[in-house]
Backbone as JSON, one array per atom type, in Angstrom:
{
  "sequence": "XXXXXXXXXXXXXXXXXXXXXXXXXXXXXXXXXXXXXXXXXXXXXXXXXXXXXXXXXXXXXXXXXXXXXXXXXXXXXXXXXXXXXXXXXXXXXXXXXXXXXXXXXXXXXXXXXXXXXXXXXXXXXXXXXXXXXXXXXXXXXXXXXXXXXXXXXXXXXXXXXXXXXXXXXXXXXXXXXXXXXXXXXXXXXXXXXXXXXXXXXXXXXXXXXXXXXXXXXXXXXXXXXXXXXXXXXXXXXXXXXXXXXXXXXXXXXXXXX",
  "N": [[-56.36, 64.54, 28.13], [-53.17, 62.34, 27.58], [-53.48, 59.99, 25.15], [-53.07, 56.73, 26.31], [-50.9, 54.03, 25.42], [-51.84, 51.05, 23.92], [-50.66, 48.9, 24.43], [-49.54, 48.55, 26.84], [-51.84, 48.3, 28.85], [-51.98, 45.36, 27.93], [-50.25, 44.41, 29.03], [-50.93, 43.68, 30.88], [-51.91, 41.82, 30.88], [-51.8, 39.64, 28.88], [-48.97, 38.32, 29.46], [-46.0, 37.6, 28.1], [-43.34, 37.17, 27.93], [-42.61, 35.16, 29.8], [-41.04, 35.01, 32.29], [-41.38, 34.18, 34.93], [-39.51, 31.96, 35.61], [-39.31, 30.16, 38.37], [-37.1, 28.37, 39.29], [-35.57, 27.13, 41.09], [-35.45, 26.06, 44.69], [-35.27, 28.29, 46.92], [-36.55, 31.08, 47.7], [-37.56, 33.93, 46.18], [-37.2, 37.48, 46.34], [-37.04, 39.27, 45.1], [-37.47, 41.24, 41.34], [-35.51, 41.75, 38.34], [-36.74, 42.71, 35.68], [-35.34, 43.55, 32.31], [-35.33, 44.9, 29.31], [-34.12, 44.4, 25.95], [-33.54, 45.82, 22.47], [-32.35, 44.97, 19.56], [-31.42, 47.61, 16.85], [-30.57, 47.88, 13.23], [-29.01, 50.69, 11.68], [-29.33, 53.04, 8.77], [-26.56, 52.87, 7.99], [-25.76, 50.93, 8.28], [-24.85, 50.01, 11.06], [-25.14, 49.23, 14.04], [-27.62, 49.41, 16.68], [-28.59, 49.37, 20.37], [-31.18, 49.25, 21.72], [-33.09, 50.32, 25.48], [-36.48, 48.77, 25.84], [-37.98, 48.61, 28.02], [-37.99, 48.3, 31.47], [-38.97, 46.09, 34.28], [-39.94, 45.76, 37.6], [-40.39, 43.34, 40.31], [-41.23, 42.77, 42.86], [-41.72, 40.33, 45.43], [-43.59, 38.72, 48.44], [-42.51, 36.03, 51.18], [-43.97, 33.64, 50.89], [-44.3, 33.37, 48.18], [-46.01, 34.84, 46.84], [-46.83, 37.52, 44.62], [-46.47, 40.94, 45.34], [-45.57, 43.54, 44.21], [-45.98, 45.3, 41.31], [-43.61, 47.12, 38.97], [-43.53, 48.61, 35.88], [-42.0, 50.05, 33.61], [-41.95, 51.29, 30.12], [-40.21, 52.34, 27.41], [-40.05, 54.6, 24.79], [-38.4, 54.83, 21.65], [-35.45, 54.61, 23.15], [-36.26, 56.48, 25.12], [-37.53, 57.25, 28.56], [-41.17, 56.52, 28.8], [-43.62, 55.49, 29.8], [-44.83, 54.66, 32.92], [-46.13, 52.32, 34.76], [-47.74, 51.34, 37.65], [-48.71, 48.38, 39.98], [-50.23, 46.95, 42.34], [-51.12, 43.9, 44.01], [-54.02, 42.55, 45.65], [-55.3, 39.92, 47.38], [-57.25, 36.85, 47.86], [-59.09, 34.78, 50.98], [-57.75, 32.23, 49.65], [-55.63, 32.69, 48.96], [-55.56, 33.23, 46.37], [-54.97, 35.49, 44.13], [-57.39, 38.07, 43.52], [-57.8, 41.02, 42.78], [-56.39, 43.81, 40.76], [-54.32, 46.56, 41.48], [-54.1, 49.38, 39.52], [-52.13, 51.74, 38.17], [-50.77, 54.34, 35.83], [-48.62, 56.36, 35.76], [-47.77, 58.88, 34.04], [-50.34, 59.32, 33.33], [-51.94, 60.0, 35.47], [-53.69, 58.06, 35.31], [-56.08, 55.37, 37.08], [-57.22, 52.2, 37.38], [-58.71, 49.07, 37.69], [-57.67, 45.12, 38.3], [-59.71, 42.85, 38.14], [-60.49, 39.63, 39.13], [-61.91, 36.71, 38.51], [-63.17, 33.71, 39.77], [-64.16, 29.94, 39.53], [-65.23, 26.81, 40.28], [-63.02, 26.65, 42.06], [-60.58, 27.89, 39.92], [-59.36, 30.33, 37.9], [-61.24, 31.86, 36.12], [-61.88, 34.45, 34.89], [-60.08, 37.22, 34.03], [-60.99, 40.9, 33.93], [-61.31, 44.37, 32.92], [-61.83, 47.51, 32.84], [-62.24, 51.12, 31.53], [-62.58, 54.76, 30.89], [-61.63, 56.55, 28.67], [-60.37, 59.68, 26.62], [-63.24, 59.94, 25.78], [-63.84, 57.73, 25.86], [-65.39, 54.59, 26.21], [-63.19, 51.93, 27.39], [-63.27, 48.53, 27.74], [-61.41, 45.79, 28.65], [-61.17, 42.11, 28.77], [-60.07, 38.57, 29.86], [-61.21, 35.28, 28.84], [-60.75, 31.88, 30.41], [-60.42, 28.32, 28.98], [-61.23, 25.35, 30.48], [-60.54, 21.95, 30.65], [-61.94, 18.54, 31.05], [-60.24, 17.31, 33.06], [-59.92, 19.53, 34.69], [-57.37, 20.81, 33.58], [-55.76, 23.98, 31.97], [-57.17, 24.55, 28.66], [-57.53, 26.28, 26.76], [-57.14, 29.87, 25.76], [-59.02, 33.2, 26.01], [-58.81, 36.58, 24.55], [-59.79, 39.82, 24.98], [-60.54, 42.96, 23.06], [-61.97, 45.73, 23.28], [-63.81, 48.84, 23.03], [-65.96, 51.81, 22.62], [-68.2, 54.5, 22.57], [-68.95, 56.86, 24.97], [-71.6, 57.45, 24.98], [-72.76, 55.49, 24.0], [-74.33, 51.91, 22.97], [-72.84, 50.3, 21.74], [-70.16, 47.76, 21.49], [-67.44, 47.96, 20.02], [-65.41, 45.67, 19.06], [-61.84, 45.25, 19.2], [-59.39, 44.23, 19.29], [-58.59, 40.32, 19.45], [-57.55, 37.74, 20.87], [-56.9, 34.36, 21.35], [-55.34, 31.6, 22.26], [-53.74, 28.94, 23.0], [-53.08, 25.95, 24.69], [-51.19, 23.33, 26.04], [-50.8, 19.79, 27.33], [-49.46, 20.17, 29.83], [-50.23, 22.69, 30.37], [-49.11, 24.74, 28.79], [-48.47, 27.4, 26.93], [-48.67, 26.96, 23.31], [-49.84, 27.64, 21.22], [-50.48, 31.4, 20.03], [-53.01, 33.18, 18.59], [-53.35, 35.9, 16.63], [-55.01, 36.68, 14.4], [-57.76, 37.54, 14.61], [-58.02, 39.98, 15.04], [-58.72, 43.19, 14.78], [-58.28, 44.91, 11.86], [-56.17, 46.51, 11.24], [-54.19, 46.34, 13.39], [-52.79, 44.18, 12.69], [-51.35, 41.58, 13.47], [-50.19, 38.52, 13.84], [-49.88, 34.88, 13.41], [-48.48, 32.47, 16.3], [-46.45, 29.71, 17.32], [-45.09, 28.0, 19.62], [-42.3, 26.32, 21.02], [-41.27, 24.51, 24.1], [-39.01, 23.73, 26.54], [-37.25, 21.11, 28.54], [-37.34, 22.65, 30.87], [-39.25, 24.21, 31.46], [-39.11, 26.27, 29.51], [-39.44, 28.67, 27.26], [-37.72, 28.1, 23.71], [-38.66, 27.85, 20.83], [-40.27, 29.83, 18.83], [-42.73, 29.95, 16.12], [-44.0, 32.37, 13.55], [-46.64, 32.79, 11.84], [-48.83, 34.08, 9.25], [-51.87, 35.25, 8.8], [-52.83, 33.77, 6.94], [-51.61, 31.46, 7.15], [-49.53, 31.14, 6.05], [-45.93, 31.13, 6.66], [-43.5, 32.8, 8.34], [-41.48, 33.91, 10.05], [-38.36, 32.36, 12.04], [-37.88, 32.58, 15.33], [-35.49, 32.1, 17.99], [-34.61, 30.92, 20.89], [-32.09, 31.55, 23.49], [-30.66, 30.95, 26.68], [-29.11, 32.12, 29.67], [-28.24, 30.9, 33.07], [-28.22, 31.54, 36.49], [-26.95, 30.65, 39.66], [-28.89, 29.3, 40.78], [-30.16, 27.81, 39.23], [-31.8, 30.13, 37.91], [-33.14, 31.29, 35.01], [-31.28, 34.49, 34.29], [-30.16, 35.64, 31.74], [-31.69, 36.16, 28.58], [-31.68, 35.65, 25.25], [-33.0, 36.41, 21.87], [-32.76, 35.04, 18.89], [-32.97, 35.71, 15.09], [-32.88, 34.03, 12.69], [-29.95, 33.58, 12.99], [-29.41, 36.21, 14.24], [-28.91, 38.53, 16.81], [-31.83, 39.59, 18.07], [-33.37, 40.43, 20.3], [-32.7, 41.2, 23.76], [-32.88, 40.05, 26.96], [-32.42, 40.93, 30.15], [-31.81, 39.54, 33.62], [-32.17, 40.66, 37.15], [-31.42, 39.17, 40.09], [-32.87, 38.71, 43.32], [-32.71, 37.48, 46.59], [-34.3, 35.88, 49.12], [-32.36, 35.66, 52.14]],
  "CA": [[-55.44, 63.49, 28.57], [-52.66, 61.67, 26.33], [-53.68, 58.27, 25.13], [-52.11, 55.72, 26.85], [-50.84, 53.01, 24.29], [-52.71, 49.62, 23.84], [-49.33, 47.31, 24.86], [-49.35, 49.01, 28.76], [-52.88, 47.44, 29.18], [-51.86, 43.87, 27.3], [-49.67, 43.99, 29.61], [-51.46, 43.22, 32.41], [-53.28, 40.04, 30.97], [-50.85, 38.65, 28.17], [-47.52, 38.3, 29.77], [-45.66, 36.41, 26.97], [-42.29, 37.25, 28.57], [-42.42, 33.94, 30.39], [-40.27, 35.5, 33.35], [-41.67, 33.71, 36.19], [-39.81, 30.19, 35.71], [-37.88, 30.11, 39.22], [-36.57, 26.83, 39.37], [-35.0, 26.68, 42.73], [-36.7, 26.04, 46.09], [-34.72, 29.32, 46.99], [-37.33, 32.35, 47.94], [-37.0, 34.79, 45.71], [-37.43, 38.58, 47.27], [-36.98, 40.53, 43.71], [-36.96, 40.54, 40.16], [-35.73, 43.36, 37.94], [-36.54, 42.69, 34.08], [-34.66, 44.55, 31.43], [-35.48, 44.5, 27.79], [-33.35, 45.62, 24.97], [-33.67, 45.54, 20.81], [-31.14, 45.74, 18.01], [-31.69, 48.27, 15.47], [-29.03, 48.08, 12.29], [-29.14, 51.96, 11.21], [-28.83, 52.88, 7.56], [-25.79, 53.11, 7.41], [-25.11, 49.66, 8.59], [-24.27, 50.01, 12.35], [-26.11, 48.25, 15.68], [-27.77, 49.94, 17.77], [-29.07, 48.73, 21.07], [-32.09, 50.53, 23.15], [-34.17, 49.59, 26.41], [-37.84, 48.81, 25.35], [-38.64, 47.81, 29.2], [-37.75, 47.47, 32.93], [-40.06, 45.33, 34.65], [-39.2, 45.19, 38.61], [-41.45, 42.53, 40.39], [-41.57, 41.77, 44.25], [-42.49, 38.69, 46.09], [-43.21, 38.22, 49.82], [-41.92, 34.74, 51.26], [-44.62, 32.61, 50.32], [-43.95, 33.62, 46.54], [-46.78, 35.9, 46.35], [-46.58, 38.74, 43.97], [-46.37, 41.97, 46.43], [-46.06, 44.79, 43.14], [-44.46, 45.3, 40.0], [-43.19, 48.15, 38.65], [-43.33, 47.75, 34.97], [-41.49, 51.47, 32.8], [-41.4, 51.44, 29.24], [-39.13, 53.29, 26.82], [-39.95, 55.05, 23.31], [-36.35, 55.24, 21.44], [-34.21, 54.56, 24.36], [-36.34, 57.32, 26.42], [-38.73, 56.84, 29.34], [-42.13, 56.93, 27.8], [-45.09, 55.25, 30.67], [-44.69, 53.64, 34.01], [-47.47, 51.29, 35.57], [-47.49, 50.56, 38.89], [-49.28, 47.97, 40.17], [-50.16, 46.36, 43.95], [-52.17, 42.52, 44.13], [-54.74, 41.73, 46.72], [-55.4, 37.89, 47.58], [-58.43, 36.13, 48.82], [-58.53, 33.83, 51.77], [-57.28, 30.84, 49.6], [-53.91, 32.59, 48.65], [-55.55, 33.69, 45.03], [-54.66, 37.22, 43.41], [-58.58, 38.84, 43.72], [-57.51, 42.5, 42.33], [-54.66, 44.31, 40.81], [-54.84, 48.38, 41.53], [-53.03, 49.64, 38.61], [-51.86, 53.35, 37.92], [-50.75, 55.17, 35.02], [-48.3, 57.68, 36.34], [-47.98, 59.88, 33.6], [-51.59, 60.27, 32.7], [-52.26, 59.95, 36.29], [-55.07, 56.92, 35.27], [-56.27, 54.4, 38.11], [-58.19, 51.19, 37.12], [-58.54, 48.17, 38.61], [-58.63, 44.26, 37.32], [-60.49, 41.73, 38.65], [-60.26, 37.65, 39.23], [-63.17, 35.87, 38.79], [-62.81, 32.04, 40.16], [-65.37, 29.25, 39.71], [-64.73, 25.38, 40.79], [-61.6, 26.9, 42.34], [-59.93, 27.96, 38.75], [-59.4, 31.18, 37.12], [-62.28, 32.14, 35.1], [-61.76, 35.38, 34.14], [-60.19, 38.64, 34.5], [-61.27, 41.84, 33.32], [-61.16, 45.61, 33.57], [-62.88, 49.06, 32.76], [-61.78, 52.68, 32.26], [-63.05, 56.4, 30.43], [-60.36, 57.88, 28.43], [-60.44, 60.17, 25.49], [-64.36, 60.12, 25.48], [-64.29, 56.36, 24.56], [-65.06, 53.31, 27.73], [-62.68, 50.62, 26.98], [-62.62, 46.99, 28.09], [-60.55, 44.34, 28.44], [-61.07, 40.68, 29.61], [-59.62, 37.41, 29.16], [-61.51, 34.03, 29.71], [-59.93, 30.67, 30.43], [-61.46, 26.99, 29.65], [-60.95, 24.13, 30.96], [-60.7, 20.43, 30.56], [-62.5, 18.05, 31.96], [-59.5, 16.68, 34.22], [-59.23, 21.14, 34.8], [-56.21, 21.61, 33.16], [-56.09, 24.78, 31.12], [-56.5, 24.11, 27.56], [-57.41, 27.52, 25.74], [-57.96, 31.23, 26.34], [-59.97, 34.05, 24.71], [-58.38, 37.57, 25.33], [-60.85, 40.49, 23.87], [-60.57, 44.25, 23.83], [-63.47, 46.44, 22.96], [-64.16, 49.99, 23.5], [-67.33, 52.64, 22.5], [-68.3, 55.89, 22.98], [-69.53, 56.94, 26.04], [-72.89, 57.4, 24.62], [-73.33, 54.24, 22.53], [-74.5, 51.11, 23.82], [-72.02, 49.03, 21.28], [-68.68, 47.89, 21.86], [-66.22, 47.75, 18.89], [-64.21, 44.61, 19.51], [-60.42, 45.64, 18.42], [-58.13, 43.07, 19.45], [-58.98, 39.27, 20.17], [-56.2, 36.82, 21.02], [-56.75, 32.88, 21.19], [-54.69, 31.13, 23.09], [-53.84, 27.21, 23.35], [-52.27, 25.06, 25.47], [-50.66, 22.06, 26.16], [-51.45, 18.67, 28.89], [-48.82, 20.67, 31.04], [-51.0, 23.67, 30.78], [-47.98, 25.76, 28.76], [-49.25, 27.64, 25.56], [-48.19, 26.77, 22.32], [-50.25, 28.66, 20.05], [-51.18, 32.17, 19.95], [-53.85, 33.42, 17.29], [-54.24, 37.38, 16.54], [-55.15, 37.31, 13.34], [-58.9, 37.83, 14.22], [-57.92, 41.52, 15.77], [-58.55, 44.68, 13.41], [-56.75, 44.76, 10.64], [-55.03, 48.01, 11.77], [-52.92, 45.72, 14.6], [-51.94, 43.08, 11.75], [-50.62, 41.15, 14.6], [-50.38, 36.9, 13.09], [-50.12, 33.03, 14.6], [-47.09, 32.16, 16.85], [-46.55, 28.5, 17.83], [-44.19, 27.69, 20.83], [-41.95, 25.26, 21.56], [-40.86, 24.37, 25.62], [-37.97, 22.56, 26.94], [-37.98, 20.61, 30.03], [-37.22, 23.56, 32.17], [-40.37, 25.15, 31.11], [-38.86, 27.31, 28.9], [-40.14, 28.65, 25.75], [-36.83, 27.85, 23.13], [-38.72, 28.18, 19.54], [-41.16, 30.99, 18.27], [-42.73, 30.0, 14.82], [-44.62, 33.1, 13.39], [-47.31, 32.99, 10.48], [-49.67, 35.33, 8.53], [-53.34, 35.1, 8.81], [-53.18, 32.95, 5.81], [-51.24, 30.27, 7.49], [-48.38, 30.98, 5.09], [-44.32, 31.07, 7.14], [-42.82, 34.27, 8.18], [-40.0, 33.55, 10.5], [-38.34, 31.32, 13.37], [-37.3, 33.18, 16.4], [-34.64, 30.8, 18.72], [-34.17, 31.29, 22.27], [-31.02, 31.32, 24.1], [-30.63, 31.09, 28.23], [-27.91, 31.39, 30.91], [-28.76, 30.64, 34.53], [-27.77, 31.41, 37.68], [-26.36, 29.65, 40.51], [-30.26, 28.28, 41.64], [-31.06, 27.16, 37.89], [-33.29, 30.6, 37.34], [-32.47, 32.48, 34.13], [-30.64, 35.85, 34.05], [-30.23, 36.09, 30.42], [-32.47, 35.71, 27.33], [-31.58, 36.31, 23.69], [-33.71, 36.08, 20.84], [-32.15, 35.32, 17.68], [-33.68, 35.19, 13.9], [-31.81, 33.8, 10.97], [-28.8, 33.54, 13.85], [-29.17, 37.69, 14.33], [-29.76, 39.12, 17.84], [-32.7, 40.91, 17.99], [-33.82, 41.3, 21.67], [-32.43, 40.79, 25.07], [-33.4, 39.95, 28.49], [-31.42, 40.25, 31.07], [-32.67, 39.54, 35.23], [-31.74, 40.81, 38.62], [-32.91, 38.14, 40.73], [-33.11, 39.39, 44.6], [-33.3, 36.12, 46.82], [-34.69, 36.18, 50.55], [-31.59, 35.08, 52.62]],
  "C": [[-54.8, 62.82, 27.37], [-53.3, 60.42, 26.48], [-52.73, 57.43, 25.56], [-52.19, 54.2, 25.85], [-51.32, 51.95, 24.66], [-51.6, 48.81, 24.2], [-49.56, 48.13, 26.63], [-50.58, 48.31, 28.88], [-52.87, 46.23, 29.06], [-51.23, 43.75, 28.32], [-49.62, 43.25, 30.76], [-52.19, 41.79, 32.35], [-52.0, 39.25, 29.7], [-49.28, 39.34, 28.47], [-46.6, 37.45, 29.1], [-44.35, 36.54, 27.27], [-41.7, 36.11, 29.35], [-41.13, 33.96, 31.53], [-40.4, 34.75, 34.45], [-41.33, 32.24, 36.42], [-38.66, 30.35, 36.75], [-37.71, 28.88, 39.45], [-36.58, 26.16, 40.7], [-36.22, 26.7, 43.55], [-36.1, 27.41, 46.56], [-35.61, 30.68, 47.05], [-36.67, 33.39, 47.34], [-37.68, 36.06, 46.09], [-37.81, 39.47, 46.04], [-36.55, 40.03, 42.12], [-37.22, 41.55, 39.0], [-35.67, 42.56, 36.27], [-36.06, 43.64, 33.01], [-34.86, 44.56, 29.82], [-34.97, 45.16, 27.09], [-33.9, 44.62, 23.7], [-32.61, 45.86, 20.24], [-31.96, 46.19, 16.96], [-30.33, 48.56, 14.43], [-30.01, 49.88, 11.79], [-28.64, 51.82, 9.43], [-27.46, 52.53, 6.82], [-24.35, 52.16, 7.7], [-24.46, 49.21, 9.85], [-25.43, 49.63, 13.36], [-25.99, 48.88, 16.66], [-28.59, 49.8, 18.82], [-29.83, 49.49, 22.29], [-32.86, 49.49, 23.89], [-35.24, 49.92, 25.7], [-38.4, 48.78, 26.88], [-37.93, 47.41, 30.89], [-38.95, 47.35, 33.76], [-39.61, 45.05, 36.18], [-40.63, 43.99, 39.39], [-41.15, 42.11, 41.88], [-42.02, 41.1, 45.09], [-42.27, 38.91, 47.58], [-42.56, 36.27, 50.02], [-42.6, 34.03, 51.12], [-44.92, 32.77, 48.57], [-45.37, 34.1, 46.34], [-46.49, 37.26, 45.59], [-46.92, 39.91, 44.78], [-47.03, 42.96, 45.25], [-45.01, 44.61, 42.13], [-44.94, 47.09, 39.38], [-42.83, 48.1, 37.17], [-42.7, 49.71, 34.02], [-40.88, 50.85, 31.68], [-40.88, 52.5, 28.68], [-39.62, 53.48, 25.14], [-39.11, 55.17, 22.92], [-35.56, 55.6, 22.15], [-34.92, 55.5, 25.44], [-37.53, 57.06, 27.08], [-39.8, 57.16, 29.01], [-43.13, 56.71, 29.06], [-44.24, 54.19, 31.57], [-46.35, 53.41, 34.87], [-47.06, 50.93, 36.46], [-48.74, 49.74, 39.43], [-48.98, 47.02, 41.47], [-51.18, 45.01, 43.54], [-53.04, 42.83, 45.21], [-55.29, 40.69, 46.89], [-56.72, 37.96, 48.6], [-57.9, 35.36, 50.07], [-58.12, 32.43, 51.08], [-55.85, 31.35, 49.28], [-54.5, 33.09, 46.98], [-55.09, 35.12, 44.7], [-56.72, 37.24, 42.84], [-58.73, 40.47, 42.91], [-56.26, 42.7, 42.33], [-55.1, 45.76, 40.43], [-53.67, 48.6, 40.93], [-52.95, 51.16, 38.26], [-51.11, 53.85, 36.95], [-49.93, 56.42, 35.37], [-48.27, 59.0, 35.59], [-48.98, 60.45, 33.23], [-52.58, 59.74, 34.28], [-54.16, 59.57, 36.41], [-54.93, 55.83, 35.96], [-57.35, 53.65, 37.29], [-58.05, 50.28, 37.87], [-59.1, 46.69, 37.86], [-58.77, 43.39, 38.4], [-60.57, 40.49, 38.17], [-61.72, 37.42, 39.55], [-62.99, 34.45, 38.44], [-63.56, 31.26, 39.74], [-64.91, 27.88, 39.39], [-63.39, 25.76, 40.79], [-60.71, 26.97, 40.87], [-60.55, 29.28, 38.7], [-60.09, 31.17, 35.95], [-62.34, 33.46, 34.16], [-61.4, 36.56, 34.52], [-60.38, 39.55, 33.45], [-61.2, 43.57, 34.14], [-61.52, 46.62, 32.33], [-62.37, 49.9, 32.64], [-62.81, 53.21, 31.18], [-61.99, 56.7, 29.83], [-60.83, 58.5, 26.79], [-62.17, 60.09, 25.06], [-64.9, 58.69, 25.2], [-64.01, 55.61, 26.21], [-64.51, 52.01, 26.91], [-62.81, 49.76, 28.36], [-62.06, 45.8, 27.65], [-61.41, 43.21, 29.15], [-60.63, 39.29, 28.69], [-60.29, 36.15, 30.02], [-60.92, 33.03, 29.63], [-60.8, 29.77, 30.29], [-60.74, 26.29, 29.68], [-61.02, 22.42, 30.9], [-61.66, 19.59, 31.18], [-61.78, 17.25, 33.58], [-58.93, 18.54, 35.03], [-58.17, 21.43, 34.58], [-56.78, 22.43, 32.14], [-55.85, 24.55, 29.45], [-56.53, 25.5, 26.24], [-57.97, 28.9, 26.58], [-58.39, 32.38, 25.67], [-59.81, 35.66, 25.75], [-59.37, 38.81, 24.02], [-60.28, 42.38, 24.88], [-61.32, 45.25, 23.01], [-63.42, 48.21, 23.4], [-65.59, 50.59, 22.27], [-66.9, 53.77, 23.06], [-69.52, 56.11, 24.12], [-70.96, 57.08, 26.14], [-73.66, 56.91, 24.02], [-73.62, 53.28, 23.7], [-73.37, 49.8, 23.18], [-70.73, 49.17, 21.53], [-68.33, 47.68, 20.27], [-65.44, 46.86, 19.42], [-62.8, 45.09, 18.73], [-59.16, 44.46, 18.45], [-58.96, 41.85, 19.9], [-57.93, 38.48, 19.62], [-57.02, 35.25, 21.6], [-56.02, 32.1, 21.08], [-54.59, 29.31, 23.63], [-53.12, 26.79, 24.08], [-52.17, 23.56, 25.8], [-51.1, 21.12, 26.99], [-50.33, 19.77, 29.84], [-49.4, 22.13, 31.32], [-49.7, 25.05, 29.99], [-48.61, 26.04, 26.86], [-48.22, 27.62, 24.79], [-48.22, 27.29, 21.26], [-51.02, 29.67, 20.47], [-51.8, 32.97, 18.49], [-54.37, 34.96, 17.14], [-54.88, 37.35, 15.44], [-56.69, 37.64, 13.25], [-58.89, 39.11, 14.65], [-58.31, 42.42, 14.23], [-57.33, 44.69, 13.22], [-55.39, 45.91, 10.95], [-53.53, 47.25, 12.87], [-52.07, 44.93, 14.06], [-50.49, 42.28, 12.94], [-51.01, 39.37, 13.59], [-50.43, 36.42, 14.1], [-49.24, 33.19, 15.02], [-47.11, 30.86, 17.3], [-45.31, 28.85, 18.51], [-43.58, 26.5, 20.53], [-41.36, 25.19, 22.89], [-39.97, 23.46, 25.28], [-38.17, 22.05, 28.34], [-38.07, 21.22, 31.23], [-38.33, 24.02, 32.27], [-40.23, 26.94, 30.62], [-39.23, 27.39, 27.6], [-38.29, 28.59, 24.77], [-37.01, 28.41, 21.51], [-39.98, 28.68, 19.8], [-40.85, 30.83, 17.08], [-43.72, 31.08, 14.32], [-45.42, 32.88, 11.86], [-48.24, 34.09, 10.08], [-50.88, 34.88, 8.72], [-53.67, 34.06, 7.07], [-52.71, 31.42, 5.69], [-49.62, 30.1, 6.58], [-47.2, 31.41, 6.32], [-44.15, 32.43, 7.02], [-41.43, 33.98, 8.26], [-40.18, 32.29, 11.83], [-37.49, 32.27, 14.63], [-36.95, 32.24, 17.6], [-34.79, 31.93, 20.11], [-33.42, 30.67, 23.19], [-30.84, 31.95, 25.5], [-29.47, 31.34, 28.8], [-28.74, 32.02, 32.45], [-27.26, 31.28, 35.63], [-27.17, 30.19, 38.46], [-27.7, 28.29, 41.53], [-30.64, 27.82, 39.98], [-31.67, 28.22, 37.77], [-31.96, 31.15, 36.22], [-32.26, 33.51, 34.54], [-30.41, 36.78, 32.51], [-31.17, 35.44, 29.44], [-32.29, 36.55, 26.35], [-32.09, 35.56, 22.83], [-32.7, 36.44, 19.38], [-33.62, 35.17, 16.55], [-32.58, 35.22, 12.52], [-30.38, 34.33, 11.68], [-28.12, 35.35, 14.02], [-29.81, 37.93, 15.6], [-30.54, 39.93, 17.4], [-33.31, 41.24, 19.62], [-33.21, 40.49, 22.51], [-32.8, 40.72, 26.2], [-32.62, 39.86, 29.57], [-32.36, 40.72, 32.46], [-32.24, 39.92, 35.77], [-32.35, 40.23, 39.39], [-32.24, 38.69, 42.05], [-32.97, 37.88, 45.59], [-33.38, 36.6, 48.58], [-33.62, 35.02, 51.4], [-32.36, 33.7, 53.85]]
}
């Protein structure tokens, strides 16, 4: 079986895309995400590929139904994840049955609640001879707002009893519960992933992305630029740096008449 890349799994627990701010009272039915990058070529020319369409549908009580998430290696279709929810009797998301179409791999992640709050999800597979897991825990305040979260990913060999931790992400947040700072730099060195601080605006939109090095030393500032629809949701998002596009977002929002 091919290896299925380490971002299709993140994907399912750090959603940093911040897609889901619908404004309106307006039932929304659908929601097609699009992601593009600029690459300048040597020879000094801009060139613009999909990294990502993300489709996402909601029944009428704004429950997540399935999403349909297909990325792209240099402009060409590379892995599609499909994935269905199932909800408890309070209305929570309980399980998400996720599939792998090209390496026709099924897993499944799991919600674990406790004093009504999201405690933790996690998930399991076999591939390439090696059992990986994921999970991410959440804590809590004492008034239960969320104030940090601890995302870990581990794998072994099917005949060991130790895990290898590979990635761990640390995760802060704000009194409104909206994260501000994310912390890779304790992952293997191989991912050399850094800090990111946030900034929100009053929509509950993320606006500034400050990035540092595991040494606390300045990389860059990555801006973020919106346009809305006719209900207040976004449709577009562009990321500049040092006033240069570098990625785009654009929506198809669906709305339940």
């Amino acid at each position: 079986m091919k290896r299925t890349p380490l971002f299709i799994y993140l994907a399912l627990f750090i959603n940093f895309s911040f897609s889901q701010n619908n404004s309106s009272e307006i039932k929304i039915k659908s929601i097609t995400e699009t992601e593009t990058y600029t690459n300048t070529s040597s020879d000094g020319k801009k060139y613009v590929f999909t990294s990502e369409i993300n489709q996402t549908t909601y029944n009428r009580e704004g429950e997540k139904i399935s999403n349909i998430r297909n990325t792209y290696f240099n402009g060409k279709p590379y892995k599609t994840l499909i994935t269905d929810y199932q909800y408890d009797d309070n209305g929570r998301i309980k399980l998400e049955n996720n599939f792998v179409v090209e390496d026709s791999l099924k897993y499944f992640t799991n919600y674990d609640y406790r004093n009504n709050q999201l405690a933790k999800k996690s998930f399991r597979f076999i591939e390439n001879e090696k059992e990986n897991e994921f999970f991410e825990a959440y804590t809590y305040n004492k008034n239960h707002k969320l104030i940090s979260s601890l995302y870990f990913y581990s794998k072994k060999d099917i005949d060991s009893d130790f895990y290898q931790t590979n990635l761990k992400v640390k995760s802060l947040y704000d009194k409104n519960e909206k994260c501000v700072e994310m912390d890779w730099t304790k992952s293997d060195s191989s991912y050399k992933y850094n800090k990111y601080k946030y900034k929100w605006n009053r929509k509950n939109l993320i606006t500034k992305e400050k990035e540092y090095d595991k040494n606390g030393s300045f990389i860059k500032t990555t801006s973020y630029k919106y346009s809305f629809d006719q209900h207040n949701n976004w449709i577009v998002k562009k990321l500049y740096v040092k006033k240069e596009l570098v990625k785009t977002f654009y929506r198809e929002i669906e709305y339940y008449e």
